[in-house]
Amino acid sequence: ATATASPPPAGGRHASEWALHSLARVAAVLGGDFRPLTGATLSGVSAVALAPAPPLTTRAAQGLAALSTTLAASLLPSLSAAAGAGKPPQHKGGQHTAMLFRCRVLVAAARRAHPLDGRSGGAAEALLAEELRFERLLLSLPSGTLPSAVAASPPAIHEAVLRGLASRHPGLRAAAVEALREFGVAGAGGGATGHTGYAMPPSTLGRAAVALLSLMDGEVDREALDAAKRVTLSLLHADGGQRPIFWLRTLGDVVQEVVRSEAELRGSNRGDDEEAGGEEGSGWDQNASGL
């Protein structure tokens, strides 16, 4: 706590960065055992994170978001228990609901410190991925558990998933694919929400499916590509029978795009071969396996 609140002139900015990351790691390791310290931790961190100056550094913002998400996860069991007891929203969880709201404020503060303006060097994308994980935690609670000021925002999640699927940042892409697996497959099952209590609506699911196919076309990380393939197959299995025309049209467009790209590439390779005196058609041989 002393390191987190150290003044910048004494080198406290770097101390604060390491303190936030260390707190996040300790809270993650201890899990529920860290819960009695959550209130004091949030109070100490808020004094620094919400101060008008100095601005949060990249590492401090990332540590703050990770810590807030971890602390929020430690509060969920008590909130779920309160929901199961049938308490009205304003009384569910009591103090824990207030702490969860503080976690939301801190995650938002971290995101505001590094907006998606193309100049963050990946920091903003990493923070958006953390915010997406935070929102997924809130959606894991039964509907009506939290007051509207604390509850997750589905439109924000939809936007984050679509932006993440199109992102070049690997962490954000992975978070978006995982969110689509959790909420999209539930939404594809005719509105069944499974254990999450939330299903992605068909309109957003359709846009996400197209973005997921585009992601697969350019993904270079084998593990991430395998995850995207599994989600695609799950979506087809859950939604293909209910919306066959949508899926046939979507997959048909992908095939046409691949054929068109391959034709252009063959034409380019043919021209290069003719200039180099090579055999015509080598471009097709080179790219047939890709098609």
CSV table of C-alpha atoms in Angstrom, one decimal:
chain,number,residue,atom,x,y,z
A,1,ALA,CA,0.0,0.0,0.0
A,2,THR,CA,2.9,2.4,0.8
A,3,ALA,CA,4.4,1.7,-2.6
A,4,THR,CA,1.1,2.2,-4.4
A,5,ALA,CA,0.7,5.6,-2.8
A,6,SER,CA,4.3,6.8,-3.2
A,7,PRO,CA,4.7,10.2,-4.8
A,8,PRO,CA,6.3,10.3,-8.3
A,9,PRO,CA,9.2,12.6,-7.4
A,10,ALA,CA,10.6,9.8,-5.1
A,11,GLY,CA,10.4,7.2,-7.9
A,12,GLY,CA,7.0,6.2,-6.7
A,13,ARG,CA,5.6,5.9,-10.2
A,14,HIS,CA,7.7,2.8,-10.9
A,15,ALA,CA,7.0,1.5,-7.4
A,16,SER,CA,3.2,2.0,-8.0
A,17,GLU,CA,3.5,0.0,-11.2
A,18,TRP,CA,5.2,-2.9,-9.6
A,19,ALA,CA,2.9,-2.7,-6.5
A,20,LEU,CA,-0.2,-2.9,-8.7
A,21,HIS,CA,1.1,-5.9,-10.6
A,22,SER,CA,2.2,-7.6,-7.4
A,23,LEU,CA,-1.1,-7.1,-5.8
A,24,ALA,CA,-2.9,-8.5,-8.8
A,25,ARG,CA,-0.6,-11.6,-8.7
A,26,VAL,CA,-1.1,-12.1,-4.9
A,27,ALA,CA,-4.9,-11.7,-5.2
A,28,ALA,CA,-5.0,-14.2,-8.1
A,29,VAL,CA,-2.9,-16.8,-6.1
A,30,LEU,CA,-4.9,-16.4,-2.9
A,31,GLY,CA,-8.3,-16.3,-4.6
A,32,GLY,CA,-11.1,-16.3,-2.0
A,33,ASP,CA,-8.6,-16.0,0.9
A,34,PHE,CA,-7.8,-12.5,-0.3
A,35,ARG,CA,-11.4,-11.4,0.0
A,36,PRO,CA,-11.1,-9.9,3.5
A,37,LEU,CA,-8.4,-7.5,2.2
A,38,THR,CA,-10.4,-6.5,-0.9
A,39,GLY,CA,-12.0,-3.4,0.7
A,40,ALA,CA,-8.7,-2.0,2.0
A,41,THR,CA,-6.9,-2.8,-1.2
A,42,LEU,CA,-9.5,-0.9,-3.3
A,43,SER,CA,-9.4,2.1,-1.0
A,44,GLY,CA,-5.6,2.4,-1.3
A,45,VAL,CA,-5.5,1.8,-5.0
A,46,SER,CA,-8.4,4.2,-5.7
A,47,ALA,CA,-6.5,7.1,-4.0
A,48,VAL,CA,-3.8,6.8,-6.7
A,49,ALA,CA,-5.7,5.6,-9.7
A,50,LEU,CA,-8.4,8.2,-9.5
A,51,ALA,CA,-6.2,11.2,-8.7
A,52,PRO,CA,-6.2,13.9,-11.4
A,53,ALA,CA,-2.3,13.8,-11.6
A,54,PRO,CA,0.0,12.2,-12.5
A,55,PRO,CA,-1.7,10.2,-15.3
A,56,LEU,CA,-1.5,6.4,-15.1
A,57,THR,CA,1.4,4.9,-17.0
A,58,THR,CA,0.8,2.0,-19.4
A,59,ARG,CA,2.1,-0.6,-16.9
A,60,ALA,CA,0.2,1.0,-14.0
A,61,ALA,CA,-3.1,0.9,-16.0
A,62,GLN,CA,-2.5,-2.7,-17.0
A,63,GLY,CA,-1.8,-3.6,-13.4
A,64,LEU,CA,-4.8,-1.7,-12.2
A,65,ALA,CA,-7.2,-3.4,-14.7
A,66,ALA,CA,-5.8,-6.9,-13.9
A,67,LEU,CA,-6.1,-6.3,-10.1
A,68,SER,CA,-9.7,-5.0,-10.4
A,69,THR,CA,-10.7,-8.0,-12.5
A,70,THR,CA,-9.1,-10.4,-10.0
A,71,LEU,CA,-10.8,-8.7,-7.0
A,72,ALA,CA,-14.1,-8.7,-8.8
A,73,ALA,CA,-13.8,-12.5,-9.3
A,74,SER,CA,-13.2,-13.0,-5.6
A,75,LEU,CA,-16.5,-11.2,-4.9
A,76,LEU,CA,-18.7,-13.3,-7.2
A,77,PRO,CA,-19.4,-16.3,-4.8
A,78,SER,CA,-21.0,-14.1,-2.1
A,79,LEU,CA,-23.0,-12.2,-4.7
A,80,SER,CA,-24.2,-15.5,-6.3
A,81,ALA,CA,-25.2,-16.7,-2.8
A,82,ALA,CA,-27.1,-13.5,-2.1
A,83,ALA,CA,-28.9,-13.9,-5.5
A,84,GLY,CA,-29.8,-17.5,-4.6
A,85,ALA,CA,-31.3,-16.3,-1.3
A,86,GLY,CA,-33.8,-14.2,-3.2
A,87,LYS,CA,-32.8,-10.8,-1.9
A,88,PRO,CA,-33.8,-7.7,-4.0
A,89,PRO,CA,-31.1,-6.1,-6.2
A,90,GLN,CA,-30.5,-3.1,-3.8
A,91,HIS,CA,-29.7,-5.5,-0.9
A,92,LYS,CA,-27.9,-8.3,-2.8
A,93,GLY,CA,-24.3,-8.6,-1.6
A,94,GLY,CA,-24.5,-5.2,0.2
A,95,GLN,CA,-20.9,-4.1,0.7
A,96,HIS,CA,-19.6,-6.6,-1.9
A,97,THR,CA,-21.8,-4.9,-4.5
A,98,ALA,CA,-20.3,-1.6,-3.6
A,99,MET,CA,-16.8,-3.0,-3.9
A,100,LEU,CA,-17.7,-4.5,-7.3
A,101,PHE,CA,-18.9,-1.1,-8.4
A,102,ARG,CA,-15.5,0.3,-7.3
A,103,CYS,CA,-13.8,-2.4,-9.4
A,104,ARG,CA,-15.8,-1.3,-12.4
A,105,VAL,CA,-14.8,2.4,-11.9
A,106,LEU,CA,-11.1,1.4,-11.7
A,107,VAL,CA,-11.3,-0.7,-14.9
A,108,ALA,CA,-12.9,2.2,-16.7
A,109,ALA,CA,-10.2,4.6,-15.3
A,110,ALA,CA,-7.5,2.3,-16.7
A,111,ARG,CA,-9.2,2.2,-20.1
A,112,ARG,CA,-9.6,6.0,-20.2
A,113,ALA,CA,-5.9,6.5,-19.5
A,114,HIS,CA,-5.0,4.7,-22.8
A,115,PRO,CA,-7.8,5.1,-25.4
A,116,LEU,CA,-7.9,3.2,-28.7
A,117,ASP,CA,-6.4,6.0,-30.7
A,118,GLY,CA,-3.8,4.1,-32.7
A,119,ARG,CA,-0.9,5.5,-30.7
A,120,SER,CA,-0.9,3.2,-27.7
A,121,GLY,CA,1.4,0.6,-29.1
A,122,GLY,CA,-0.9,-2.2,-28.0
A,123,ALA,CA,-1.6,-0.9,-24.5
A,124,ALA,CA,-5.1,0.1,-25.3
A,125,GLU,CA,-5.9,-3.3,-26.9
A,126,ALA,CA,-4.5,-5.1,-23.8
A,127,LEU,CA,-6.7,-3.0,-21.6
A,128,LEU,CA,-9.8,-3.6,-23.7
A,129,ALA,CA,-9.1,-7.3,-23.4
A,130,GLU,CA,-9.0,-7.0,-19.6
A,131,GLU,CA,-12.2,-5.0,-19.7
A,132,LEU,CA,-13.9,-7.7,-21.7
A,133,ARG,CA,-12.8,-10.3,-19.2
A,134,PHE,CA,-14.3,-8.1,-16.4
A,135,GLU,CA,-17.6,-7.8,-18.2
A,136,ARG,CA,-17.7,-11.5,-18.7
A,137,LEU,CA,-17.4,-12.0,-15.0
A,138,LEU,CA,-20.4,-9.8,-14.4
A,139,LEU,CA,-22.4,-11.7,-17.0
A,140,SER,CA,-21.7,-14.9,-15.2
A,141,LEU,CA,-24.1,-13.7,-12.4
A,142,PRO,CA,-27.8,-14.5,-12.7
A,143,SER,CA,-29.9,-11.7,-14.3
A,144,GLY,CA,-31.0,-9.1,-11.8
A,145,THR,CA,-28.3,-9.8,-9.3
A,146,LEU,CA,-26.7,-6.4,-9.7
A,147,PRO,CA,-28.1,-2.9,-9.8
A,148,SER,CA,-28.0,-1.3,-13.3
A,149,ALA,CA,-25.1,0.9,-12.4
A,150,VAL,CA,-22.9,-2.2,-11.7
A,151,ALA,CA,-24.3,-4.8,-14.1
A,152,ALA,CA,-22.6,-5.6,-17.3
A,153,SER,CA,-23.4,-3.7,-20.5
A,154,PRO,CA,-24.2,-6.1,-23.4
A,155,PRO,CA,-23.8,-3.5,-26.1
A,156,ALA,CA,-20.3,-2.7,-24.8
A,157,ILE,CA,-19.4,-6.4,-24.8
A,158,HIS,CA,-20.7,-6.7,-28.4
A,159,GLU,CA,-18.6,-3.8,-29.5
A,160,ALA,CA,-15.5,-5.2,-27.7
A,161,VAL,CA,-16.0,-8.7,-29.3
A,162,LEU,CA,-16.3,-7.3,-32.8
A,163,ARG,CA,-13.4,-5.0,-32.3
A,164,GLY,CA,-11.3,-7.7,-30.8
A,165,LEU,CA,-11.9,-10.2,-33.6
A,166,ALA,CA,-10.6,-7.6,-36.1
A,167,SER,CA,-7.7,-6.5,-33.9
A,168,ARG,CA,-4.0,-7.2,-34.6
A,169,HIS,CA,-3.4,-7.6,-30.9
A,170,PRO,CA,-3.1,-11.3,-30.0
A,171,GLY,CA,-4.4,-10.9,-26.4
A,172,LEU,CA,-7.5,-9.0,-27.5
A,173,ARG,CA,-8.2,-11.5,-30.3
A,174,ALA,CA,-8.0,-14.3,-27.8
A,175,ALA,CA,-10.3,-12.6,-25.3
A,176,ALA,CA,-12.8,-11.9,-28.1
A,177,VAL,CA,-12.8,-15.5,-29.3
A,178,GLU,CA,-13.3,-16.8,-25.8
A,179,ALA,CA,-16.2,-14.3,-25.2
A,180,LEU,CA,-17.8,-15.4,-28.5
A,181,ARG,CA,-17.5,-19.0,-27.4
A,182,GLU,CA,-19.2,-18.3,-24.1
A,183,PHE,CA,-21.9,-16.0,-25.2
A,184,GLY,CA,-22.2,-16.6,-28.9
A,185,VAL,CA,-22.8,-20.4,-28.7
A,186,ALA,CA,-25.4,-19.8,-26.0
A,187,GLY,CA,-27.1,-17.2,-28.3
A,188,ALA,CA,-27.0,-19.7,-31.2
A,189,GLY,CA,-28.8,-22.3,-29.2
A,190,GLY,CA,-32.2,-20.7,-29.8
A,191,GLY,CA,-31.7,-18.2,-26.9
A,192,ALA,CA,-30.6,-20.7,-24.4
A,193,THR,CA,-28.2,-19.0,-22.0
A,194,GLY,CA,-26.5,-22.0,-20.4
A,195,HIS,CA,-24.5,-21.2,-17.2
A,196,THR,CA,-23.8,-17.6,-18.2
A,197,GLY,CA,-27.3,-16.1,-17.8
A,198,TYR,CA,-26.7,-14.3,-21.1
A,199,ALA,CA,-27.0,-15.0,-24.8
A,200,MET,CA,-25.7,-12.9,-27.7
A,201,PRO,CA,-28.6,-11.8,-30.0
A,202,PRO,CA,-28.7,-13.3,-33.5
A,203,SER,CA,-28.0,-9.9,-35.2
A,204,THR,CA,-24.7,-9.5,-33.3
A,205,LEU,CA,-23.9,-13.2,-33.6
A,206,GLY,CA,-24.1,-12.9,-37.4
A,207,ARG,CA,-21.6,-10.0,-37.5
A,208,ALA,CA,-19.4,-11.9,-35.1
A,209,ALA,CA,-19.4,-15.0,-37.2
A,210,VAL,CA,-18.3,-13.1,-40.3
A,211,ALA,CA,-15.5,-11.4,-38.2
A,212,LEU,CA,-14.5,-14.8,-36.8
A,213,LEU,CA,-14.1,-16.3,-40.3
A,214,SER,CA,-12.0,-13.3,-41.4
A,215,LEU,CA,-9.8,-13.7,-38.3
A,216,MET,CA,-9.2,-17.4,-39.2
A,217,ASP,CA,-8.1,-16.3,-42.7
A,218,GLY,CA,-5.2,-14.2,-41.3
A,219,GLU,CA,-4.4,-15.8,-37.9
A,220,VAL,CA,-0.7,-17.0,-37.7
A,221,ASP,CA,-0.7,-18.4,-34.2
A,222,ARG,CA,-1.6,-22.1,-34.4
A,223,GLU,CA,-3.2,-22.2,-30.9
A,224,ALA,CA,-5.3,-19.2,-31.5
A,225,LEU,CA,-6.4,-20.6,-34.9
A,226,ASP,CA,-7.4,-23.9,-33.4
A,227,ALA,CA,-9.5,-22.0,-30.8
A,228,ALA,CA,-11.2,-20.0,-33.5
A,229,LYS,CA,-11.9,-23.2,-35.4
A,230,ARG,CA,-13.5,-24.8,-32.4
A,231,VAL,CA,-15.7,-21.8,-31.8
A,232,THR,CA,-16.8,-21.8,-35.5
A,233,LEU,CA,-17.7,-25.5,-35.4
A,234,SER,CA,-19.6,-24.9,-32.2
A,235,LEU,CA,-21.6,-22.0,-33.8
A,236,LEU,CA,-22.3,-24.1,-36.8
A,237,HIS,CA,-23.5,-27.0,-34.7
A,238,ALA,CA,-25.7,-24.8,-32.5
A,239,ASP,CA,-27.1,-22.4,-35.1
A,240,GLY,CA,-26.7,-24.0,-38.5
A,241,GLY,CA,-30.0,-25.9,-38.4
A,242,GLN,CA,-31.9,-22.8,-37.3
A,243,ARG,CA,-30.4,-20.4,-39.8
A,244,PRO,CA,-29.1,-22.4,-42.7
A,245,ILE,CA,-29.5,-19.7,-45.3
A,246,PHE,CA,-27.4,-17.3,-43.3
A,247,TRP,CA,-24.6,-19.8,-42.9
A,248,LEU,CA,-24.7,-21.0,-46.5
A,249,ARG,CA,-24.5,-17.4,-47.7
A,250,THR,CA,-21.7,-16.5,-45.2
A,251,LEU,CA,-19.6,-19.5,-46.0
A,252,GLY,CA,-20.3,-19.2,-49.7
A,253,ASP,CA,-19.0,-15.6,-49.6
A,254,VAL,CA,-15.9,-16.8,-47.9
A,255,VAL,CA,-15.3,-19.5,-50.6
A,256,GLN,CA,-15.9,-17.0,-53.4
A,257,GLU,CA,-13.4,-14.6,-51.7
A,258,VAL,CA,-10.8,-17.4,-51.5
A,259,VAL,CA,-11.3,-18.4,-55.1
A,260,ARG,CA,-11.0,-14.8,-56.3
A,261,SER,CA,-7.9,-14.2,-54.2
A,262,GLU,CA,-6.3,-17.4,-55.5
A,263,ALA,CA,-7.1,-16.5,-59.1
A,264,GLU,CA,-5.5,-13.1,-58.7
A,265,LEU,CA,-2.5,-14.7,-57.1
A,266,ARG,CA,-2.2,-17.3,-59.9
A,267,GLY,CA,-2.4,-14.5,-62.5
A,268,SER,CA,0.4,-12.6,-60.7
A,269,ASN,CA,2.6,-15.7,-60.4
A,270,ARG,CA,1.9,-16.5,-64.1
A,271,GLY,CA,3.2,-13.1,-65.1
A,272,ASP,CA,6.3,-13.5,-62.9
A,273,ASP,CA,6.9,-16.9,-64.4
A,274,GLU,CA,6.6,-15.7,-67.9
A,275,GLU,CA,9.1,-12.9,-67.2
A,276,ALA,CA,11.5,-15.3,-65.6
A,277,GLY,CA,11.0,-17.9,-68.3
A,278,GLY,CA,9.4,-20.4,-65.9
A,279,GLU,CA,6.6,-22.9,-66.6
A,280,GLU,CA,3.0,-21.5,-66.8
A,281,GLY,CA,0.8,-22.7,-63.9
A,282,SER,CA,3.4,-22.9,-61.2
A,283,GLY,CA,1.4,-20.4,-59.2
A,284,TRP,CA,-1.5,-22.9,-59.0
A,285,ASP,CA,0.8,-25.7,-57.9
A,286,GLN,CA,2.2,-23.4,-55.2
A,287,ASN,CA,-1.1,-22.4,-53.8
A,288,ALA,CA,-3.4,-25.4,-54.4
A,289,SER,CA,-2.9,-26.7,-50.9
A,290,GLY,CA,-3.9,-23.3,-49.4
A,291,LEU,CA,-7.1,-23.3,-51.4
